[in-house]
């Protein structure tokens, strides 16, 4: 059954047929569909990709290993969908991928998605020691990119930091950094977002 | 038309020189290169000074002098160095450049006139209004394609946008007819300017409608225009339109900035601003 739905995706010859085929495949909610759904990210069809993101997010943890393994290093559009999906599932196994994407990707759209995701991973799924190391790494990455020259990256860093401040140990450095950004950031829009983060 | 800068690529990537690495040397070289006998070095230097906002007096004077350059010419009679100098001067924010830029509005090279109009827009230069209005002579009926060239007789988009940004209310009756010009980008520019000059939401709604256009490039133009005028009622339509998130974020940033007072701390952030930021968060 799923095999058939997969072959329909492969044969879709118009953007509209592709969207329908991906919708049908998504409705099967079958883990066998995971590689095909990830491949859809590379088809330059935003509507189909949105359906695939939603379907993979719903499959959740089961999709994480393949999402990590199949990240497309040569197509930043596809990569952004993978990162967005991993951020939405929030499985902490994605932390290394998110850190690399946030800190070193050349595409702002990938970096912003990773920054947002780094703030709200499901830390409770990790053991105590692991949780401390991982959340500290996320903090360091977000503090680092909060100094980026691109305003939209700094904006996303603030969003990430705001979520991360739910972890008690990290509150003080986050508060300090936000205060500093409010005083020094050149962009009014970024300062406004800091203000909102501080009020929550 | 000023292209929205919502590029998916960081502008910082792929540069020969960065502010961090040898910036002082870069400035020195650029200033020297502006006088170089190698025309391509001059052309690059003018761009570089604008890109890195080098606003020292030597840069300003060098660029103003370059507005009258005669040596760098294209086969079609264009002035590449003048174009780059005019573009750079808009970014440097020094009104000393204004008389030279106004003079450029009469340059035979279309792209020099366009760059000068865009820079005068950035400088918000009231004294340029009459020279800008002159480029609208003949109205819509004269605003036709130049045979064999990819542009109209005048840089109407840039001129109309400049008049809107400068607040030239005396130009309203001249700009209004361009709402019906056959070129959709020019319609956008006219709607943008009319909104700025009248604050009538009907003009903002024209741009919102453009977000449904089948042409992605036009949707991007409309996003840029809505951001520039800060039309709050467009927020949700901006977030929903089919375009790259970078363009939507830039447009929403424009809306957000229109909602913010200079002193954030004093009053805090209003509900409209929070609504816009929630939309921006969802686009990360």
GROMACS .gro file of C-alpha atoms in nm:
model
  484
    1UNK     CA    1   0.000   0.000   0.000
    2UNK     CA    2   0.264   0.252   0.107
    3UNK     CA    3   0.491   0.132  -0.175
    4UNK     CA    4   0.223   0.222  -0.422
    5UNK     CA    5   0.176   0.569  -0.271
    6UNK     CA    6   0.553   0.617  -0.285
    7UNK     CA    7   0.567   0.530  -0.652
    8UNK     CA    8   0.288   0.780  -0.723
    9UNK     CA    9   0.505   1.052  -0.566
   10UNK     CA   10   0.795   0.949  -0.787
   11UNK     CA   11   0.575   0.966  -1.097
   12UNK     CA   12   0.399   1.297  -1.023
   13UNK     CA   13   0.452   1.510  -1.333
   14UNK     CA   14   0.294   1.841  -1.229
   15UNK     CA   15   0.333   2.046  -0.909
   16UNK     CA   16  -0.036   1.995  -0.826
   17UNK     CA   17  -0.016   1.617  -0.871
   18UNK     CA   18   0.293   1.616  -0.652
   19UNK     CA   19   0.105   1.792  -0.371
   20UNK     CA   20  -0.182   1.544  -0.394
   21UNK     CA   21   0.053   1.246  -0.402
   22UNK     CA   22   0.243   1.371  -0.096
   23UNK     CA   23  -0.085   1.435   0.087
   24UNK     CA   24  -0.195   1.078   0.020
   25UNK     CA   25   0.139   0.940   0.131
   26UNK     CA   26   0.129   1.154   0.446
   27UNK     CA   27  -0.218   1.027   0.530
   28UNK     CA   28  -0.081   0.670   0.550
   29UNK     CA   29   0.123   0.774   0.858
   30UNK     CA   30   0.366   0.494   0.779
   31UNK     CA   31   0.734   0.501   0.882
   32UNK     CA   32   0.816   0.342   0.546
   33UNK     CA   33   0.725   0.677   0.390
   34UNK     CA   34   0.995   0.869   0.580
   35UNK     CA   35   1.274   0.866   0.315
   36UNK     CA   36   1.032   0.971   0.041
   37UNK     CA   37   0.887   1.252   0.253
   38UNK     CA   38   1.238   1.381   0.321
   39UNK     CA   39   1.322   1.359  -0.050
   40UNK     CA   40   1.024   1.586  -0.123
   41UNK     CA   41   1.218   1.872   0.045
   42UNK     CA   42   1.447   1.875  -0.256
   43UNK     CA   43   1.177   1.904  -0.522
   44UNK     CA   44   1.146   2.284  -0.509
   45UNK     CA   45   0.772   2.254  -0.446
   46UNK     CA   46   0.692   2.459  -0.133
   47UNK     CA   47   0.333   2.333  -0.100
   48UNK     CA   48   0.442   1.967  -0.117
   49UNK     CA   49   0.732   2.039   0.121
   50UNK     CA   50   0.494   2.194   0.374
   51UNK     CA   51   0.283   1.877   0.369
   52UNK     CA   52   0.597   1.666   0.415
   53UNK     CA   53   0.716   1.882   0.709
   54UNK     CA   54   0.379   1.837   0.882
   55UNK     CA   55   0.374   1.462   0.816
   56UNK     CA   56   0.729   1.407   0.944
   57UNK     CA   57   0.664   1.623   1.248
   58UNK     CA   58   0.364   1.407   1.327
   59UNK     CA   59   0.570   1.090   1.290
   60UNK     CA   60   0.799   1.255   1.543
   61UNK     CA   61   1.091   1.072   1.707
   62UNK     CA   62   1.075   0.784   1.461
   63UNK     CA   63   1.172   1.020   1.178
   64UNK     CA   64   1.465   1.182   1.359
   65UNK     CA   65   1.753   0.944   1.269
   66UNK     CA   66   1.671   0.960   0.898
   67UNK     CA   67   1.610   1.334   0.905
   68UNK     CA   68   1.958   1.377   1.050
   69UNK     CA   69   2.121   1.129   0.813
   70UNK     CA   70   1.957   1.266   0.499
   71UNK     CA   71   2.030   1.636   0.538
   72UNK     CA   72   2.103   1.777   0.193
   73UNK     CA   73   2.439   1.952   0.202
   74UNK     CA   74   2.399   2.084  -0.151
   75UNK     CA   75   2.050   2.234  -0.143
   76UNK     CA   76   1.985   2.499   0.120
   77UNK     CA   77   1.613   2.505   0.049
   78UNK     CA   78   1.584   2.135   0.129
   79UNK     CA   79   1.815   2.175   0.427
   80UNK     CA   80   1.595   2.448   0.576
   81UNK     CA   81   1.294   2.214   0.567
   82UNK     CA   82   1.495   1.939   0.741
   83UNK     CA   83   1.612   2.176   1.014
   84UNK     CA   84   1.263   2.321   1.057
   85UNK     CA   85   1.122   1.969   1.097
   86UNK     CA   86   1.390   1.866   1.346
   87UNK     CA   87   1.323   2.187   1.541
   88UNK     CA   88   0.951   2.113   1.547
   89UNK     CA   89   0.998   1.753   1.666
   90UNK     CA   90   1.241   1.892   1.925
   91UNK     CA   91   1.416   1.558   1.984
   92UNK     CA   92   1.747   1.644   2.159
   93UNK     CA   93   1.936   1.397   1.939
   94UNK     CA   94   1.925   1.676   1.680
   95UNK     CA   95   2.135   1.910   1.890
   96UNK     CA   96   2.464   1.867   1.704
   97UNK     CA   97   2.298   1.919   1.368
   98UNK     CA   98   2.117   2.228   1.495
   99UNK     CA   99   2.436   2.373   1.645
  100UNK     CA  100   2.628   2.325   1.321
  101UNK     CA  101   2.343   2.472   1.117
  102UNK     CA  102   2.295   2.773   1.346
  103UNK     CA  103   2.664   2.856   1.369
  104UNK     CA  104   2.806   2.772   1.029
  105UNK     CA  105   2.543   2.741   0.756
  106UNK     CA  106   2.571   3.004   0.482
  107UNK     CA  107   2.194   3.031   0.434
  108UNK     CA  108   2.017   3.263   0.681
  109UNK     CA  109   1.692   3.071   0.645
  110UNK     CA  110   1.863   2.753   0.773
  111UNK     CA  111   2.038   2.938   1.055
  112UNK     CA  112   1.719   3.106   1.177
  113UNK     CA  113   1.529   2.778   1.188
  114UNK     CA  114   1.814   2.616   1.382
  115UNK     CA  115   1.840   2.904   1.629
  116UNK     CA  116   1.472   2.886   1.710
  117UNK     CA  117   1.493   2.507   1.745
  118UNK     CA  118   1.795   2.515   1.976
  119UNK     CA  119   1.591   2.693   2.241
  120UNK     CA  120   1.317   2.441   2.279
  121UNK     CA  121   1.450   2.089   2.252
  122UNK     CA  122   1.289   1.838   2.488
  123UNK     CA  123   1.571   1.847   2.740
  124UNK     CA  124   1.388   1.619   2.986
  125UNK     CA  125   1.451   1.328   2.748
  126UNK     CA  126   1.819   1.344   2.835
  127UNK     CA  127   1.991   1.218   3.150
  128UNK     CA  128   2.098   1.475   3.407
  129UNK     CA  129   2.463   1.507   3.307
  130UNK     CA  130   2.386   1.497   2.937
  131UNK     CA  131   2.117   1.758   2.979
  132UNK     CA  132   2.360   1.999   3.141
  133UNK     CA  133   2.623   1.963   2.870
  134UNK     CA  134   2.373   1.985   2.585
  135UNK     CA  135   2.184   2.287   2.712
  136UNK     CA  136   2.512   2.463   2.786
  137UNK     CA  137   2.621   2.400   2.426
  138UNK     CA  138   2.292   2.536   2.297
  139UNK     CA  139   2.338   2.844   2.512
  140UNK     CA  140   2.690   2.906   2.387
  141UNK     CA  141   2.581   2.874   2.026
  142UNK     CA  142   2.292   3.114   2.071
  143UNK     CA  143   2.509   3.366   2.256
  144UNK     CA  144   2.761   3.343   1.972
  145UNK     CA  145   2.512   3.402   1.692
  146UNK     CA  146   2.339   3.677   1.888
  147UNK     CA  147   2.638   3.885   1.767
  148UNK     CA  148   2.589   3.806   1.398
  149UNK     CA  149   2.594   4.093   1.149
  150UNK     CA  150   2.257   3.985   1.001
  151UNK     CA  151   1.968   4.131   1.203
  152UNK     CA  152   1.743   3.833   1.127
  153UNK     CA  153   1.996   3.592   1.280
  154UNK     CA  154   2.016   3.803   1.596
  155UNK     CA  155   1.636   3.816   1.605
  156UNK     CA  156   1.619   3.435   1.583
  157UNK     CA  157   1.887   3.405   1.851
  158UNK     CA  158   1.670   3.612   2.087
  159UNK     CA  159   1.375   3.381   2.018
  160UNK     CA  160   1.598   3.080   2.094
  161UNK     CA  161   1.736   3.239   2.411
  162UNK     CA  162   1.389   3.324   2.535
  163UNK     CA  163   1.288   2.954   2.518
  164UNK     CA  164   1.615   2.838   2.666
  165UNK     CA  165   1.565   3.062   2.969
  166UNK     CA  166   1.314   2.806   3.097
  167UNK     CA  167   1.620   2.616   3.220
  168UNK     CA  168   1.700   2.758   3.563
  169UNK     CA  169   2.079   2.737   3.544
  170UNK     CA  170   2.088   2.932   3.221
  171UNK     CA  171   1.866   3.221   3.323
  172UNK     CA  172   2.137   3.452   3.450
  173UNK     CA  173   2.365   3.450   3.142
  174UNK     CA  174   2.060   3.486   2.918
  175UNK     CA  175   1.930   3.781   3.119
  176UNK     CA  176   2.270   3.945   3.104
  177UNK     CA  177   2.300   3.901   2.728
  178UNK     CA  178   1.948   4.027   2.659
  179UNK     CA  179   2.014   4.334   2.870
  180UNK     CA  180   2.328   4.400   2.674
  181UNK     CA  181   2.147   4.358   2.340
  182UNK     CA  182   1.872   4.595   2.446
  183UNK     CA  183   2.135   4.858   2.515
  184UNK     CA  184   2.355   4.807   2.211
  185UNK     CA  185   2.174   4.644   1.918
  186UNK     CA  186   2.157   4.876   1.618
  187UNK     CA  187   1.821   4.743   1.498
  188UNK     CA  188   1.502   4.865   1.659
  189UNK     CA  189   1.324   4.543   1.556
  190UNK     CA  190   1.579   4.329   1.740
  191UNK     CA  191   1.560   4.549   2.050
  192UNK     CA  192   1.180   4.519   2.044
  193UNK     CA  193   1.208   4.140   2.033
  194UNK     CA  194   1.451   4.148   2.327
  195UNK     CA  195   1.201   4.362   2.514
  196UNK     CA  196   0.929   4.105   2.448
  197UNK     CA  197   1.157   3.820   2.561
  198UNK     CA  198   1.234   4.002   2.884
  199UNK     CA  199   0.867   4.054   2.959
  200UNK     CA  200   0.782   3.684   2.932
  201UNK     CA  201   1.317   5.019  -0.824
  202UNK     CA  202   1.524   4.945  -0.517
  203UNK     CA  203   1.551   4.570  -0.486
  204UNK     CA  204   1.444   4.438  -0.148
  205UNK     CA  205   1.754   4.300   0.016
  206UNK     CA  206   1.600   3.982   0.149
  207UNK     CA  207   1.859   3.767  -0.016
  208UNK     CA  208   1.888   3.409   0.093
  209UNK     CA  209   2.263   3.454   0.089
  210UNK     CA  210   2.446   3.655   0.350
  211UNK     CA  211   2.598   3.966   0.197
  212UNK     CA  212   2.906   3.900   0.410
  213UNK     CA  213   2.994   3.588   0.216
  214UNK     CA  214   3.226   3.599  -0.080
  215UNK     CA  215   3.377   3.938  -0.016
  216UNK     CA  216   3.735   4.027  -0.096
  217UNK     CA  217   3.768   4.250   0.206
  218UNK     CA  218   3.577   4.263   0.531
  219UNK     CA  219   3.568   4.531   0.799
  220UNK     CA  220   3.746   4.290   1.032
  221UNK     CA  221   4.026   4.197   0.797
  222UNK     CA  222   4.238   4.489   0.699
  223UNK     CA  223   3.963   4.748   0.691
  224UNK     CA  224   4.201   5.044   0.710
  225UNK     CA  225   4.397   4.901   0.418
  226UNK     CA  226   4.073   4.848   0.230
  227UNK     CA  227   3.974   5.212   0.274
  228UNK     CA  228   4.319   5.332   0.170
  229UNK     CA  229   4.317   5.111  -0.139
  230UNK     CA  230   3.963   5.208  -0.235
  231UNK     CA  231   4.038   5.580  -0.209
  232UNK     CA  232   4.353   5.535  -0.417
  233UNK     CA  233   4.178   5.308  -0.666
  234UNK     CA  234   3.911   5.570  -0.725
  235UNK     CA  235   4.183   5.761  -0.917
  236UNK     CA  236   4.335   5.454  -1.080
  237UNK     CA  237   4.398   5.436  -1.453
  238UNK     CA  238   4.246   5.087  -1.438
  239UNK     CA  239   3.875   5.156  -1.489
  240UNK     CA  240   3.762   4.829  -1.335
  241UNK     CA  241   3.946   4.916  -1.011
  242UNK     CA  242   3.772   5.253  -1.000
  243UNK     CA  243   3.436   5.092  -1.055
  244UNK     CA  244   3.497   4.840  -0.776
  245UNK     CA  245   3.630   5.107  -0.538
  246UNK     CA  246   3.315   5.318  -0.574
  247UNK     CA  247   3.099   5.018  -0.491
  248UNK     CA  248   3.320   4.919  -0.198
  249UNK     CA  249   3.308   5.263  -0.034
  250UNK     CA  250   2.929   5.254  -0.041
  251UNK     CA  251   2.906   4.895   0.073
  252UNK     CA  252   3.116   4.962   0.381
  253UNK     CA  253   2.972   5.305   0.448
  254UNK     CA  254   3.306   5.481   0.429
  255UNK     CA  255   3.190   5.837   0.484
  256UNK     CA  256   3.517   6.022   0.536
  257UNK     CA  257   3.550   6.355   0.344
  258UNK     CA  258   3.798   6.205   0.095
  259UNK     CA  259   3.548   5.933   0.003
  260UNK     CA  260   3.262   6.179  -0.038
  261UNK     CA  261   3.471   6.418  -0.249
  262UNK     CA  262   3.614   6.137  -0.457
  263UNK     CA  263   3.270   5.995  -0.528
  264UNK     CA  264   3.123   6.337  -0.607
  265UNK     CA  265   3.404   6.389  -0.858
  266UNK     CA  266   3.329   6.045  -1.005
  267UNK     CA  267   2.973   6.163  -1.082
  268UNK     CA  268   3.129   6.362  -1.367
  269UNK     CA  269   3.360   6.088  -1.494
  270UNK     CA  270   3.399   6.075  -1.872
  271UNK     CA  271   3.652   5.793  -1.910
  272UNK     CA  272   3.449   5.487  -1.811
  273UNK     CA  273   3.193   5.431  -2.091
  274UNK     CA  274   2.992   5.135  -2.215
  275UNK     CA  275   2.931   5.058  -2.581
  276UNK     CA  276   2.584   5.208  -2.548
  277UNK     CA  277   2.720   5.531  -2.400
  278UNK     CA  278   2.652   5.443  -2.037
  279UNK     CA  279   2.861   5.563  -1.742
  280UNK     CA  280   2.931   5.265  -1.513
  281UNK     CA  281   3.150   5.457  -1.266
  282UNK     CA  282   2.894   5.738  -1.235
  283UNK     CA  283   2.626   5.478  -1.159
  284UNK     CA  284   2.829   5.322  -0.879
  285UNK     CA  285   2.932   5.659  -0.738
  286UNK     CA  286   2.569   5.776  -0.734
  287UNK     CA  287   2.461   5.456  -0.559
  288UNK     CA  288   2.737   5.483  -0.300
  289UNK     CA  289   2.660   5.846  -0.220
  290UNK     CA  290   2.304   5.754  -0.125
  291UNK     CA  291   2.437   5.518   0.139
  292UNK     CA  292   2.683   5.763   0.288
  293UNK     CA  293   2.421   6.010   0.410
  294UNK     CA  294   2.615   6.328   0.333
  295UNK     CA  295   2.405   6.606   0.181
  296UNK     CA  296   2.715   6.753   0.020
  297UNK     CA  297   2.641   6.504  -0.259
  298UNK     CA  298   2.297   6.650  -0.333
  299UNK     CA  299   2.379   6.907  -0.606
  300UNK     CA  300   2.585   6.648  -0.796
  301UNK     CA  301   2.308   6.389  -0.766
  302UNK     CA  302   2.045   6.638  -0.883
  303UNK     CA  303   2.264   6.707  -1.186
  304UNK     CA  304   2.278   6.332  -1.251
  305UNK     CA  305   1.899   6.332  -1.297
  306UNK     CA  306   1.972   6.489  -1.638
  307UNK     CA  307   2.243   6.242  -1.736
  308UNK     CA  308   2.181   6.071  -2.074
  309UNK     CA  309   2.245   5.731  -1.907
  310UNK     CA  310   1.917   5.591  -1.771
  311UNK     CA  311   2.094   5.395  -1.496
  312UNK     CA  312   2.275   5.703  -1.367
  313UNK     CA  313   1.939   5.884  -1.344
  314UNK     CA  314   1.791   5.583  -1.166
  315UNK     CA  315   2.078   5.556  -0.916
  316UNK     CA  316   2.062   5.930  -0.847
  317UNK     CA  317   1.686   5.917  -0.781
  318UNK     CA  318   1.732   5.621  -0.545
  319UNK     CA  319   2.008   5.800  -0.357
  320UNK     CA  320   1.809   6.121  -0.329
  321UNK     CA  321   1.529   5.907  -0.185
  322UNK     CA  322   1.771   5.769   0.077
  323UNK     CA  323   1.892   6.119   0.159
  324UNK     CA  324   1.526   6.234   0.194
  325UNK     CA  325   1.627   6.542   0.003
  326UNK     CA  326   1.353   6.808  -0.025
  327UNK     CA  327   1.559   7.027  -0.256
  328UNK     CA  328   1.552   6.751  -0.519
  329UNK     CA  329   1.172   6.754  -0.552
  330UNK     CA  330   1.142   6.987  -0.852
  331UNK     CA  331   1.417   6.805  -1.044
  332UNK     CA  332   1.249   6.470  -0.970
  333UNK     CA  333   0.907   6.602  -1.076
  334UNK     CA  334   1.059   6.712  -1.405
  335UNK     CA  335   1.132   6.347  -1.489
  336UNK     CA  336   0.755   6.281  -1.478
  337UNK     CA  337   0.701   6.531  -1.765
  338UNK     CA  338   0.446   6.407  -2.012
  339UNK     CA  339   0.287   6.178  -1.755
  340UNK     CA  340   0.188   5.819  -1.823
  341UNK     CA  341   0.164   5.869  -2.199
  342UNK     CA  342   0.539   5.942  -2.218
  343UNK     CA  343   0.627   5.655  -1.983
  344UNK     CA  344   0.687   5.397  -2.253
  345UNK     CA  345   0.948   5.134  -2.317
  346UNK     CA  346   1.263   5.252  -2.491
  347UNK     CA  347   1.287   5.040  -2.808
  348UNK     CA  348   1.543   4.764  -2.766
  349UNK     CA  349   1.611   4.845  -2.402
  350UNK     CA  350   1.478   4.676  -2.088
  351UNK     CA  351   1.355   4.999  -1.933
  352UNK     CA  352   1.113   5.289  -1.975
  353UNK     CA  353   1.209   5.639  -2.089
  354UNK     CA  354   1.272   5.747  -1.730
  355UNK     CA  355   1.339   5.562  -1.403
  356UNK     CA  356   0.977   5.620  -1.301
  357UNK     CA  357   0.974   5.369  -1.018
  358UNK     CA  358   1.272   5.528  -0.847
  359UNK     CA  359   1.139   5.881  -0.908
  360UNK     CA  360   0.790   5.803  -0.777
  361UNK     CA  361   0.930   5.621  -0.472
  362UNK     CA  362   1.166   5.908  -0.399
  363UNK     CA  363   0.883   6.163  -0.415
  364UNK     CA  364   0.678   5.949  -0.176
  365UNK     CA  365   0.964   5.900   0.070
  366UNK     CA  366   1.056   6.268   0.065
  367UNK     CA  367   0.694   6.360   0.135
  368UNK     CA  368   0.644   6.568  -0.180
  369UNK     CA  369   0.268   6.621  -0.149
  370UNK     CA  370   0.283   6.868  -0.439
  371UNK     CA  371   0.346   6.565  -0.666
  372UNK     CA  372   0.028   6.373  -0.568
  373UNK     CA  373  -0.168   6.463  -0.882
  374UNK     CA  374   0.131   6.371  -1.099
  375UNK     CA  375   0.187   6.034  -0.930
  376UNK     CA  376  -0.177   5.922  -0.914
  377UNK     CA  377  -0.210   5.843  -1.289
  378UNK     CA  378   0.079   5.597  -1.258
  379UNK     CA  379  -0.149   5.370  -1.051
  380UNK     CA  380  -0.291   5.268  -1.391
  381UNK     CA  381   0.038   5.235  -1.577
  382UNK     CA  382   0.063   4.901  -1.763
  383UNK     CA  383   0.386   4.804  -1.580
  384UNK     CA  384   0.279   4.640  -1.250
  385UNK     CA  385   0.600   4.732  -1.067
  386UNK     CA  386   0.535   5.095  -1.145
  387UNK     CA  387   0.177   5.057  -1.018
  388UNK     CA  388   0.329   4.929  -0.693
  389UNK     CA  389   0.565   5.223  -0.671
  390UNK     CA  390   0.276   5.463  -0.728
  391UNK     CA  391   0.059   5.291  -0.463
  392UNK     CA  392   0.350   5.304  -0.219
  393UNK     CA  393   0.409   5.674  -0.278
  394UNK     CA  394   0.038   5.759  -0.271
  395UNK     CA  395   0.004   5.586   0.065
  396UNK     CA  396   0.302   5.775   0.203
  397UNK     CA  397   0.166   6.106   0.076
  398UNK     CA  398  -0.200   6.058   0.176
  399UNK     CA  399  -0.207   5.776   0.439
  400UNK     CA  400  -0.520   5.650   0.259
  401UNK     CA  401  -0.555   5.272   0.327
  402UNK     CA  402  -0.696   5.219  -0.024
  403UNK     CA  403  -0.338   5.246  -0.155
  404UNK     CA  404  -0.206   5.001   0.104
  405UNK     CA  405  -0.478   4.757  -0.003
  406UNK     CA  406  -0.362   4.780  -0.364
  407UNK     CA  407  -0.027   4.646  -0.251
  408UNK     CA  408  -0.191   4.375  -0.040
  409UNK     CA  409  -0.378   4.265  -0.351
  410UNK     CA  410  -0.048   4.241  -0.535
  411UNK     CA  411   0.061   3.972  -0.284
  412UNK     CA  412  -0.178   3.737  -0.468
  413UNK     CA  413  -0.017   3.801  -0.804
  414UNK     CA  414   0.109   3.495  -0.992
  415UNK     CA  415   0.451   3.649  -1.044
  416UNK     CA  416   0.686   3.577  -0.752
  417UNK     CA  417   0.903   3.880  -0.836
  418UNK     CA  418   0.601   4.108  -0.811
  419UNK     CA  419   0.503   3.956  -0.478
  420UNK     CA  420   0.854   4.032  -0.355
  421UNK     CA  421   0.823   4.391  -0.480
  422UNK     CA  422   0.490   4.430  -0.299
  423UNK     CA  423   0.645   4.287   0.020
  424UNK     CA  424   0.924   4.543  -0.001
  425UNK     CA  425   0.677   4.825  -0.058
  426UNK     CA  426   0.451   4.722   0.231
  427UNK     CA  427   0.754   4.706   0.458
  428UNK     CA  428   0.865   5.050   0.344
  429UNK     CA  429   0.528   5.210   0.419
  430UNK     CA  430   0.470   5.006   0.737
  431UNK     CA  431   0.111   4.923   0.644
  432UNK     CA  432  -0.007   4.741   0.956
  433UNK     CA  433  -0.326   4.591   0.811
  434UNK     CA  434  -0.109   4.384   0.575
  435UNK     CA  435   0.067   4.185   0.851
  436UNK     CA  436  -0.123   3.856   0.815
  437UNK     CA  437  -0.132   3.877   0.435
  438UNK     CA  438   0.245   3.924   0.437
  439UNK     CA  439   0.296   3.616   0.656
  440UNK     CA  440   0.067   3.410   0.430
  441UNK     CA  441   0.193   3.512   0.088
  442UNK     CA  442   0.388   3.265  -0.121
  443UNK     CA  443   0.742   3.400  -0.101
  444UNK     CA  444   1.066   3.323   0.079
  445UNK     CA  445   1.062   3.380   0.454
  446UNK     CA  446   1.353   3.622   0.426
  447UNK     CA  447   1.139   3.862   0.220
  448UNK     CA  448   0.844   3.827   0.455
  449UNK     CA  449   1.062   3.887   0.761
  450UNK     CA  450   1.203   4.201   0.604
  451UNK     CA  451   0.854   4.331   0.526
  452UNK     CA  452   0.729   4.256   0.878
  453UNK     CA  453   1.038   4.424   1.020
  454UNK     CA  454   0.931   4.738   0.832
  455UNK     CA  455   0.583   4.714   0.984
  456UNK     CA  456   0.728   4.655   1.329
  457UNK     CA  457   0.957   4.955   1.307
  458UNK     CA  458   0.662   5.177   1.218
  459UNK     CA  459   0.493   5.065   1.541
  460UNK     CA  460   0.789   5.139   1.766
  461UNK     CA  461   0.873   5.460   1.938
  462UNK     CA  462   1.239   5.549   1.979
  463UNK     CA  463   1.237   5.477   2.349
  464UNK     CA  464   1.123   5.118   2.391
  465UNK     CA  465   1.164   5.116   2.767
  466UNK     CA  466   0.948   5.416   2.837
  467UNK     CA  467   0.618   5.282   2.709
  468UNK     CA  468   0.698   4.922   2.637
  469UNK     CA  469   0.593   4.739   2.326
  470UNK     CA  470   0.237   4.783   2.202
  471UNK     CA  471  -0.002   4.500   2.114
  472UNK     CA  472   0.033   4.564   1.742
  473UNK     CA  473   0.408   4.521   1.771
  474UNK     CA  474   0.364   4.194   1.963
  475UNK     CA  475   0.125   4.069   1.696
  476UNK     CA  476   0.385   4.140   1.428
  477UNK     CA  477   0.663   3.973   1.628
  478UNK     CA  478   0.452   3.661   1.678
  479UNK     CA  479   0.415   3.640   1.301
  480UNK     CA  480   0.790   3.691   1.257
  481UNK     CA  481   0.866   3.417   1.512
  482UNK     CA  482   0.648   3.177   1.312
  483UNK     CA  483   0.857   3.245   1.001
  484UNK     CA  484   1.193   3.150   1.156
   0.00000   0.00000   0.00000
